[in-house]
XYZ file of C-alpha atoms in Angstrom:
76
model
C -5.147 -55.118 92.424
C -5.573 -51.453 91.617
C -3.902 -50.092 88.485
C -3.524 -46.315 88.778
C -2.350 -45.274 85.333
C -3.528 -44.378 81.808
C -6.558 -46.670 81.872
C -6.947 -50.340 80.980
C -8.141 -51.836 77.700
C -10.538 -54.243 79.384
C -11.579 -55.652 75.977
C -8.176 -57.366 75.639
C -8.663 -61.145 75.624
C -5.877 -61.739 78.200
C -7.725 -59.371 80.549
C -11.087 -61.117 80.301
C -12.598 -59.300 77.299
C -14.980 -57.195 79.356
C -15.638 -54.949 82.327
C -17.662 -55.432 85.489
C -18.801 -58.153 87.851
C -17.533 -61.595 86.883
C -14.770 -60.189 84.669
C -11.014 -59.746 85.156
C -11.411 -55.941 85.278
C -13.982 -55.711 88.051
C -14.482 -51.972 88.082
C -12.873 -48.621 87.745
C -13.257 -44.952 87.037
C -11.755 -42.311 84.758
C -10.646 -39.489 87.035
C -9.169 -37.478 84.147
C -12.442 -37.256 82.197
C -14.588 -37.718 85.322
C -16.682 -40.619 84.093
C -17.158 -44.299 84.870
C -15.224 -45.738 81.894
C -11.539 -46.452 82.689
C -10.747 -47.531 79.111
C -7.263 -46.692 77.821
C -8.121 -44.295 75.007
C -4.631 -43.585 73.672
C -1.672 -44.682 75.788
C -1.663 -48.398 76.651
C 0.755 -48.251 79.596
C -1.986 -49.073 82.119
C -3.070 -52.042 79.993
C 0.511 -53.344 79.991
C 0.742 -52.937 83.778
C -2.581 -54.760 84.256
C -1.307 -57.526 81.994
C 1.898 -57.908 83.979
C -0.199 -58.277 87.102
C -3.166 -60.397 86.049
C -3.145 -61.468 82.387
C -4.528 -64.940 81.830
C -4.480 -65.827 78.166
C -2.963 -68.325 75.741
C -0.081 -66.010 74.835
C 0.511 -64.199 78.124
C 0.208 -64.888 81.830
C 0.683 -62.294 84.551
C 2.283 -62.741 87.947
C -1.129 -63.255 89.578
C -3.450 -64.588 86.834
C -6.290 -65.153 89.310
C -6.301 -61.542 90.507
C -9.000 -59.033 89.684
C -8.198 -55.509 88.501
C -9.709 -52.164 89.475
C -8.670 -49.629 86.825
C -8.188 -46.034 87.919
C -7.448 -43.841 84.930
C -5.797 -40.713 86.255
C -4.411 -39.243 83.014
C -6.705 -37.813 80.331
């Protein structure tokens, strides 16, 4: 699933605690800053949206916990 938002905190444990192949957040890009790191630097709205979709942790489960996320940060 693609999350087009404020970025995704891919270090969150419910989102796989990492970024890249073999992780929950498979890839992404920061279109606001024009770099390859879609991390949510301030606002966490995109992280919340990603969690609603695909979280898979002891305290939270998304609607599709087996889904992968591609994070597209469009706001700087």
